[in-house]
Amino acid sequence: MTMTVLQSVLTIAVVSLGTILTRFLPFLLFPESKEPPRFIEYLGKVLPYAMTGLLVVYSLKDVSPMTGSHGIPELIAMAAIVALHAWKRNMLLSIAGGTILYMALVQMVFV
Amino acid sequence: MHSPSQSGVVGKAFRTALPLTLPIAAGFLFLGCSYGLLMHAKGFAFLYPVCMAYFIFAGSMEFVTVNLLLSAFNPLAAFMLALMVNARHLFYGLSMLGKYKNMGWKKPYLIFAMCDESFAINSSAHIPDDVDRGWFMLFVNLLNRWYWIGGTALGWLVGGLLPFSTKGIEFVLTALFLVIFLDQWMGERRHLPAMVGVLASLACLIVLGPDRFMVPSLVLMLVLFIVLRPYLDDPRPKGDGSAGDAVKDTEDMEATS
């Protein structure tokens, strides 16, 4: 470690503060007592769908299609999840099935 | 004062929330463990990862902070980096303005503990009418938060000693997001907002790479939603109470009466 204890505590504190700020800012800008602008209401309706899409991409950001297993285990497992979910529409079943399949693929097939 | 049914309300909310958080328990125990293990390997004392998990509580930012702590002291840069890595939280907040309304004392905690996974569940879950929404969302946040802190502590203490291979278990979070995405997709006639999210972030990821795509994705998404607003926004003239949008408009009716 190159930092003193005080410096590392300060670093953790400002990172916490920055993170807390990103979480609280919308609620500080648009408090309950005031009706939010129509545009913000509109964003509140479309953003949840878009952000879930972003999270899917975000959780796959380190998969590289050019090297390693070329993202094939991810593709297979995701296809299985889509099929399972279209069939049974059971959240836990789809998640567990897809994850176990993925673990089997990376541990036994694409080693 | 507690009404006789108060504990029943709380218990019911807990039993509804718990199963939905189980995939996250698996993912967070593993990811938290690997984070605790990393901190141990880098020579940090037990309190460091646990305090970072407790106070920062944003997984990717905690991994970034490990590197910050090992380089030269620069609090301003650390602060700016935290704002940028976590900029997506701004959009979570905008999405939850309505859902967090009238949450009273629970609201600050619901905001403070809103990680990606808790947001994904709380913004999409169809909470049954007889389950208290505030307690439900509180338990989702509380459970996920403590899975993460517990996983971190466990990783520092015993990480690396697991008797079986957990390789690939981190995929559980991808699976969770994908399933929530599919649920939203199947439950909506309109797929454009979901497609904007996927295509904007995918385009930025391909062009800019995994370390720099987040903020540009959010900006691109915002621009697209501004451009597409005429197609996506429900026309709702002021003072016309007969519009079909009955879900969240009781406030409007109260305001006009």
Short mmCIF file of C-alpha atoms in Angstrom, two decimals:
data_model
loop_
_atom_site.label_atom_id
_atom_site.label_comp_id
_atom_site.label_asym_id
_atom_site.label_seq_id
_atom_site.Cartn_x
_atom_site.Cartn_y
_atom_site.Cartn_z
CA MET A 1 0.00 0.00 0.00
CA THR A 2 1.29 3.43 -0.95
CA MET A 3 -1.33 5.48 0.91
CA THR A 4 -1.50 6.33 4.58
CA VAL A 5 -4.53 5.05 6.48
CA LEU A 6 -6.05 8.54 6.51
CA GLN A 7 -5.60 8.87 2.74
CA SER A 8 -7.24 5.53 2.06
CA VAL A 9 -10.13 6.34 4.42
CA LEU A 10 -10.61 9.65 2.59
CA THR A 11 -10.53 7.89 -0.78
CA ILE A 12 -13.21 5.41 0.34
CA ALA A 13 -15.23 8.31 1.76
CA VAL A 14 -15.26 10.35 -1.48
CA VAL A 15 -16.07 7.26 -3.56
CA SER A 16 -18.97 6.53 -1.19
CA LEU A 17 -20.11 10.14 -1.40
CA GLY A 18 -20.01 10.13 -5.22
CA THR A 19 -21.97 6.88 -5.33
CA ILE A 20 -24.57 8.11 -2.82
CA LEU A 21 -24.93 11.35 -4.81
CA THR A 22 -25.79 9.47 -8.03
CA ARG A 23 -28.47 7.55 -6.15
CA PHE A 24 -30.06 10.52 -4.35
CA LEU A 25 -29.76 13.27 -6.98
CA PRO A 26 -32.99 12.51 -8.93
CA PHE A 27 -34.98 12.46 -5.68
CA LEU A 28 -33.43 15.76 -4.56
CA LEU A 29 -34.13 17.40 -7.93
CA PHE A 30 -37.72 16.16 -8.11
CA PRO A 31 -39.10 15.99 -4.56
CA GLU A 32 -42.50 14.42 -3.86
CA SER A 33 -44.03 17.77 -3.00
CA LYS A 34 -43.67 18.96 -6.59
CA GLU A 35 -45.16 17.41 -9.72
CA PRO A 36 -42.17 16.39 -11.90
CA PRO A 37 -42.06 17.86 -15.42
CA ARG A 38 -43.93 15.81 -18.05
CA PHE A 39 -40.63 14.94 -19.73
CA ILE A 40 -39.29 13.38 -16.52
CA GLU A 41 -42.52 11.42 -16.10
CA TYR A 42 -42.09 10.16 -19.66
CA LEU A 43 -38.50 9.10 -18.93
CA GLY A 44 -39.70 7.33 -15.79
CA LYS A 45 -42.00 5.22 -17.95
CA VAL A 46 -39.57 4.22 -20.70
CA LEU A 47 -36.28 4.02 -18.77
CA PRO A 48 -36.99 0.86 -16.70
CA TYR A 49 -37.25 -1.18 -19.92
CA ALA A 50 -34.15 0.40 -21.42
CA MET A 51 -32.10 0.03 -18.23
CA THR A 52 -32.83 -3.71 -17.99
CA GLY A 53 -31.57 -3.98 -21.58
CA LEU A 54 -28.46 -2.04 -20.63
CA LEU A 55 -27.86 -4.31 -17.63
CA VAL A 56 -27.97 -7.40 -19.86
CA VAL A 57 -25.31 -5.86 -22.12
CA TYR A 58 -23.34 -4.54 -19.13
CA SER A 59 -23.17 -7.96 -17.48
CA LEU A 60 -21.74 -9.37 -20.74
CA LYS A 61 -19.28 -6.54 -21.40
CA ASP A 62 -16.15 -8.60 -20.75
CA VAL A 63 -17.13 -11.43 -23.09
CA SER A 64 -14.87 -11.19 -26.13
CA PRO A 65 -16.21 -12.73 -29.35
CA MET A 66 -12.72 -12.80 -30.90
CA THR A 67 -10.77 -14.73 -28.26
CA GLY A 68 -11.20 -17.62 -25.82
CA SER A 69 -14.48 -19.44 -26.27
CA HIS A 70 -15.82 -16.63 -28.54
CA GLY A 71 -18.86 -16.05 -26.35
CA ILE A 72 -20.37 -19.36 -27.46
CA PRO A 73 -21.16 -20.65 -23.92
CA GLU A 74 -22.89 -17.33 -23.17
CA LEU A 75 -24.93 -17.57 -26.38
CA ILE A 76 -25.98 -21.18 -25.71
CA ALA A 77 -26.94 -20.47 -22.11
CA MET A 78 -28.89 -17.34 -23.08
CA ALA A 79 -30.74 -19.22 -25.82
CA ALA A 80 -31.63 -21.89 -23.25
CA ILE A 81 -32.94 -19.22 -20.87
CA VAL A 82 -35.11 -17.69 -23.60
CA ALA A 83 -36.51 -21.12 -24.49
CA LEU A 84 -37.08 -22.12 -20.84
CA HIS A 85 -38.73 -18.82 -20.05
CA ALA A 86 -40.99 -18.87 -23.11
CA TRP A 87 -42.00 -22.41 -22.14
CA LYS A 88 -42.58 -22.28 -18.37
CA ARG A 89 -42.22 -18.58 -17.57
CA ASN A 90 -40.85 -19.46 -14.15
CA MET A 91 -38.19 -16.96 -13.10
CA LEU A 92 -36.20 -19.17 -10.74
CA LEU A 93 -36.31 -22.14 -13.11
CA SER A 94 -35.04 -20.05 -16.04
CA ILE A 95 -32.23 -18.49 -13.99
CA ALA A 96 -31.11 -21.74 -12.35
CA GLY A 97 -31.36 -23.73 -15.60
CA GLY A 98 -29.36 -21.18 -17.58
CA THR A 99 -26.68 -20.78 -14.92
CA ILE A 100 -26.17 -24.50 -14.33
CA LEU A 101 -25.94 -25.06 -18.08
CA TYR A 102 -23.40 -22.24 -18.35
CA MET A 103 -21.30 -23.65 -15.49
CA ALA A 104 -21.34 -27.08 -17.09
CA LEU A 105 -20.29 -25.59 -20.43
CA VAL A 106 -17.32 -23.59 -19.09
CA GLN A 107 -16.18 -26.35 -16.74
CA MET A 108 -16.57 -29.37 -19.03
CA VAL A 109 -16.96 -28.37 -22.68
CA PHE A 110 -15.16 -25.06 -23.29
CA VAL A 111 -12.34 -25.61 -20.83
CA MET B 1 -48.14 1.80 17.71
CA HIS B 2 -48.33 -1.55 15.99
CA SER B 3 -51.68 -2.75 14.81
CA PRO B 4 -52.25 -6.48 15.39
CA SER B 5 -51.76 -7.23 11.70
CA GLN B 6 -48.52 -5.25 11.41
CA SER B 7 -46.23 -8.25 11.85
CA GLY B 8 -48.40 -10.19 9.40
CA VAL B 9 -47.93 -7.47 6.79
CA VAL B 10 -44.17 -7.44 7.33
CA GLY B 11 -43.90 -11.24 7.28
CA LYS B 12 -45.93 -11.51 4.11
CA ALA B 13 -43.75 -8.90 2.36
CA PHE B 14 -40.65 -10.80 3.47
CA ARG B 15 -41.98 -14.14 2.17
CA THR B 16 -42.83 -12.51 -1.17
CA ALA B 17 -39.45 -10.79 -1.52
CA LEU B 18 -37.16 -13.63 -0.38
CA PRO B 19 -37.58 -16.07 -3.32
CA LEU B 20 -36.98 -13.27 -5.83
CA THR B 21 -33.65 -12.45 -4.20
CA LEU B 22 -32.33 -16.05 -4.15
CA PRO B 23 -30.54 -15.81 -7.53
CA ILE B 24 -28.89 -12.65 -6.25
CA ALA B 25 -27.83 -14.46 -3.08
CA ALA B 26 -25.99 -16.96 -5.27
CA GLY B 27 -24.45 -14.26 -7.45
CA PHE B 28 -23.49 -11.90 -4.64
CA LEU B 29 -22.06 -14.53 -2.33
CA PHE B 30 -19.79 -15.55 -5.18
CA LEU B 31 -18.91 -12.07 -6.48
CA GLY B 32 -18.59 -10.66 -2.96
CA CYS B 33 -16.34 -13.59 -2.12
CA SER B 34 -14.09 -12.92 -5.09
CA TYR B 35 -13.91 -9.26 -4.10
CA GLY B 36 -13.02 -10.11 -0.48
CA LEU B 37 -10.46 -12.60 -1.72
CA LEU B 38 -8.89 -9.98 -4.01
CA MET B 39 -8.64 -7.48 -1.14
CA HIS B 40 -7.00 -10.16 1.00
CA ALA B 41 -4.52 -10.97 -1.75
CA LYS B 42 -3.65 -7.26 -2.14
CA GLY B 43 -2.81 -7.08 1.56
CA PHE B 44 -5.75 -5.08 2.92
CA ALA B 45 -7.01 -5.69 6.45
CA PHE B 46 -10.47 -7.27 7.00
CA LEU B 47 -12.11 -3.93 7.77
CA TYR B 48 -11.25 -2.48 4.36
CA PRO B 49 -13.40 -4.69 2.11
CA VAL B 50 -16.19 -4.84 4.69
CA CYS B 51 -16.33 -1.05 5.11
CA MET B 52 -16.16 -0.56 1.35
CA ALA B 53 -19.00 -3.02 0.84
CA TYR B 54 -20.97 -1.28 3.58
CA PHE B 55 -20.42 2.36 2.57
CA ILE B 56 -19.84 2.27 -1.20
CA PHE B 57 -22.15 -0.69 -1.93
CA ALA B 58 -21.67 -0.63 -5.70
CA GLY B 59 -19.86 -3.75 -6.87
CA SER B 60 -18.07 -2.49 -9.95
CA MET B 61 -17.00 0.70 -8.17
CA GLU B 62 -15.54 -1.33 -5.31
CA PHE B 63 -13.37 -3.27 -7.73
CA VAL B 64 -12.25 0.04 -9.27
CA THR B 65 -11.51 1.44 -5.81
CA VAL B 66 -9.05 -1.39 -5.13
CA ASN B 67 -6.85 0.09 -7.86
CA LEU B 68 -7.41 3.63 -6.61
CA LEU B 69 -6.18 2.62 -3.15
CA LEU B 70 -3.04 1.16 -4.67
CA SER B 71 -2.13 4.27 -6.67
CA ALA B 72 -1.30 7.87 -5.73
CA PHE B 73 -3.74 9.77 -3.49
CA ASN B 74 -6.14 11.80 -5.65
CA PRO B 75 -9.54 12.32 -4.00
CA LEU B 76 -10.96 14.56 -6.74
CA ALA B 77 -10.24 12.01 -9.45
CA ALA B 78 -11.72 9.27 -7.23
CA PHE B 79 -14.89 11.33 -6.74
CA MET B 80 -15.29 12.04 -10.48
CA LEU B 81 -14.69 8.39 -11.31
CA ALA B 82 -17.38 7.35 -8.82
CA LEU B 83 -19.84 9.75 -10.47
CA MET B 84 -19.08 8.39 -13.94
CA VAL B 85 -19.04 4.68 -13.13
CA ASN B 86 -22.32 5.09 -11.24
CA ALA B 87 -24.05 7.50 -13.62
CA ARG B 88 -26.63 4.81 -14.41
CA HIS B 89 -28.04 5.29 -10.90
CA LEU B 90 -29.41 8.65 -12.08
CA PHE B 91 -31.68 6.79 -14.50
CA TYR B 92 -32.72 4.33 -11.80
CA GLY B 93 -33.78 7.26 -9.64
CA LEU B 94 -35.81 8.81 -12.46
CA SER B 95 -37.51 5.44 -13.00
CA MET B 96 -38.37 5.05 -9.32
CA LEU B 97 -39.65 8.58 -8.57
CA GLY B 98 -43.23 7.29 -8.77
CA LYS B 99 -42.71 3.92 -7.08
CA TYR B 100 -40.86 5.44 -4.10
CA LYS B 101 -43.59 8.03 -3.51
CA ASN B 102 -45.08 8.08 0.00
CA MET B 103 -42.54 5.59 1.37
CA GLY B 104 -41.84 7.73 4.45
CA TRP B 105 -38.92 6.54 6.60
CA LYS B 106 -38.20 3.67 4.23
CA LYS B 107 -37.41 6.00 1.34
CA PRO B 108 -33.83 7.07 2.22
CA TYR B 109 -32.84 3.42 2.65
CA LEU B 110 -34.60 2.40 -0.57
CA ILE B 111 -32.51 5.03 -2.39
CA PHE B 112 -29.21 4.40 -0.57
CA ALA B 113 -29.32 0.62 -1.08
CA MET B 114 -30.52 0.68 -4.71
CA CYS B 115 -28.00 -1.51 -6.53
CA ASP B 116 -28.48 -2.79 -10.10
CA GLU B 117 -30.09 -6.01 -8.92
CA SER B 118 -32.48 -4.43 -6.41
CA PHE B 119 -33.49 -1.86 -9.02
CA ALA B 120 -34.10 -4.58 -11.60
CA ILE B 121 -36.39 -6.49 -9.24
CA ASN B 122 -38.23 -3.53 -7.72
CA SER B 123 -38.85 -1.78 -11.02
CA SER B 124 -40.25 -4.87 -12.72
CA ALA B 125 -41.86 -7.04 -10.03
CA HIS B 126 -45.61 -7.51 -10.12
CA ILE B 127 -46.22 -7.15 -6.41
CA PRO B 128 -49.56 -8.77 -5.44
CA ASP B 129 -52.21 -6.36 -4.18
CA ASP B 130 -52.28 -7.88 -0.69
CA VAL B 131 -48.51 -7.40 -0.22
CA ASP B 132 -47.23 -4.10 1.17
CA ARG B 133 -45.10 -2.49 -1.55
CA GLY B 134 -42.90 -0.50 0.81
CA TRP B 135 -41.95 -3.48 2.95
CA PHE B 136 -41.48 -5.65 -0.15
CA MET B 137 -39.01 -3.24 -1.74
CA LEU B 138 -37.30 -2.67 1.61
CA PHE B 139 -36.68 -6.41 2.03
CA VAL B 140 -35.41 -6.76 -1.55
CA ASN B 141 -32.85 -4.00 -0.89
CA LEU B 142 -31.97 -5.19 2.62
CA LEU B 143 -31.45 -8.84 1.63
CA ASN B 144 -29.39 -8.01 -1.46
CA ARG B 145 -27.28 -5.57 0.50
CA TRP B 146 -26.43 -8.12 3.18
CA TYR B 147 -25.77 -10.92 0.68
CA TRP B 148 -23.10 -8.63 -0.76
CA ILE B 149 -21.58 -7.55 2.56
CA GLY B 150 -21.72 -11.14 3.85
CA GLY B 151 -20.11 -12.48 0.68
CA THR B 152 -17.33 -9.91 0.92
CA ALA B 153 -16.55 -10.77 4.55
CA LEU B 154 -16.68 -14.48 3.78
CA GLY B 155 -14.34 -14.06 0.80
CA TRP B 156 -11.71 -12.31 2.89
CA LEU B 157 -11.96 -14.93 5.63
CA VAL B 158 -12.22 -18.25 3.78
CA GLY B 159 -12.03 -17.43 0.06
CA GLY B 160 -10.14 -19.95 -2.00
CA LEU B 161 -11.03 -22.85 0.29
CA LEU B 162 -14.21 -23.96 -1.51
CA PRO B 163 -14.15 -27.72 -2.18
CA PHE B 164 -15.89 -27.55 -5.57
CA SER B 165 -15.47 -25.43 -8.66
CA THR B 166 -17.72 -22.39 -8.84
CA LYS B 167 -16.36 -21.35 -12.22
CA GLY B 168 -19.11 -19.70 -14.23
CA ILE B 169 -21.48 -19.01 -11.34
CA GLU B 170 -21.17 -15.25 -11.98
CA PHE B 171 -23.40 -15.90 -15.00
CA VAL B 172 -26.33 -16.02 -12.57
CA LEU B 173 -26.51 -12.21 -12.70
CA THR B 174 -26.63 -12.17 -16.51
CA ALA B 175 -29.36 -14.81 -16.26
CA LEU B 176 -31.28 -12.65 -13.77
CA PHE B 177 -31.13 -9.54 -15.93
CA LEU B 178 -32.04 -11.52 -19.06
CA VAL B 179 -35.07 -13.13 -17.36
CA ILE B 180 -36.31 -9.76 -16.08
CA PHE B 181 -35.77 -8.39 -19.60
CA LEU B 182 -37.82 -11.27 -21.08
CA ASP B 183 -40.59 -10.78 -18.51
CA GLN B 184 -40.82 -7.09 -19.38
CA TRP B 185 -40.70 -7.93 -23.09
CA MET B 186 -43.54 -10.46 -22.85
CA GLY B 187 -45.64 -8.17 -20.69
CA GLU B 188 -45.53 -5.17 -23.04
CA ARG B 189 -46.92 -4.61 -26.50
CA ARG B 190 -44.35 -1.90 -27.17
CA HIS B 191 -40.77 -3.11 -27.49
CA LEU B 192 -39.06 0.10 -28.60
CA PRO B 193 -37.89 1.27 -25.12
CA ALA B 194 -36.29 -2.13 -24.44
CA MET B 195 -34.65 -2.13 -27.87
CA VAL B 196 -33.28 1.38 -27.34
CA GLY B 197 -31.59 0.14 -24.16
CA VAL B 198 -30.02 -2.92 -25.78
CA LEU B 199 -28.99 -1.32 -29.08
CA ALA B 200 -27.61 1.93 -27.60
CA SER B 201 -25.44 0.13 -25.07
CA LEU B 202 -24.40 -2.58 -27.54
CA ALA B 203 -23.36 0.03 -30.12
CA CYS B 204 -21.32 1.98 -27.54
CA LEU B 205 -19.76 -1.23 -26.21
CA ILE B 206 -18.63 -2.31 -29.68
CA VAL B 207 -17.24 1.13 -30.59
CA LEU B 208 -15.73 2.21 -27.26
CA GLY B 209 -14.92 -1.03 -25.45
CA PRO B 210 -15.92 -2.35 -22.00
CA ASP B 211 -14.22 0.35 -19.91
CA ARG B 212 -15.64 3.46 -21.53
CA PHE B 213 -19.08 2.62 -22.85
CA MET B 214 -21.35 3.32 -19.86
CA VAL B 215 -21.66 7.12 -19.86
CA PRO B 216 -21.87 7.38 -23.68
CA SER B 217 -24.59 4.68 -23.64
CA LEU B 218 -26.65 6.69 -21.16
CA VAL B 219 -26.24 9.87 -23.23
CA LEU B 220 -27.14 8.07 -26.47
CA MET B 221 -30.20 6.54 -24.79
CA LEU B 222 -31.35 9.94 -23.58
CA VAL B 223 -30.94 11.44 -27.07
CA LEU B 224 -32.89 8.57 -28.63
CA PHE B 225 -35.69 8.93 -26.10
CA ILE B 226 -35.90 12.67 -26.83
CA VAL B 227 -36.07 11.97 -30.58
CA LEU B 228 -38.59 9.14 -30.15
CA ARG B 229 -40.81 10.95 -27.66
CA PRO B 230 -43.60 11.71 -30.19
CA TYR B 231 -43.95 7.95 -30.76
CA LEU B 232 -43.44 6.74 -27.18
CA ASP B 233 -45.09 9.28 -24.90
CA ASP B 234 -48.79 8.77 -24.20
CA PRO B 235 -50.67 11.89 -25.10
CA ARG B 236 -52.39 12.92 -21.90
CA PRO B 237 -53.98 16.35 -22.11
CA LYS B 238 -54.21 18.12 -18.78
CA GLY B 239 -57.63 18.09 -17.14
CA ASP B 240 -58.92 15.11 -19.10
CA GLY B 241 -59.53 12.53 -16.41
CA SER B 242 -61.07 9.97 -18.76
CA ALA B 243 -57.77 8.77 -20.27
CA GLY B 244 -57.18 5.06 -19.87
CA ASP B 245 -53.88 5.29 -18.00
CA ALA B 246 -55.34 4.25 -14.65
CA VAL B 247 -52.28 2.82 -12.94
CA LYS B 248 -50.59 5.82 -11.37
CA ASP B 249 -52.97 8.66 -11.96
CA THR B 250 -54.77 8.80 -8.66
CA GLU B 251 -52.39 11.58 -7.63
CA ASP B 252 -53.44 13.61 -10.65
CA MET B 253 -57.10 13.18 -9.76
CA GLU B 254 -56.44 14.23 -6.20
CA ALA B 255 -54.58 17.25 -7.45
CA THR B 256 -57.44 18.42 -9.66
CA SER B 257 -60.28 17.74 -7.22
#
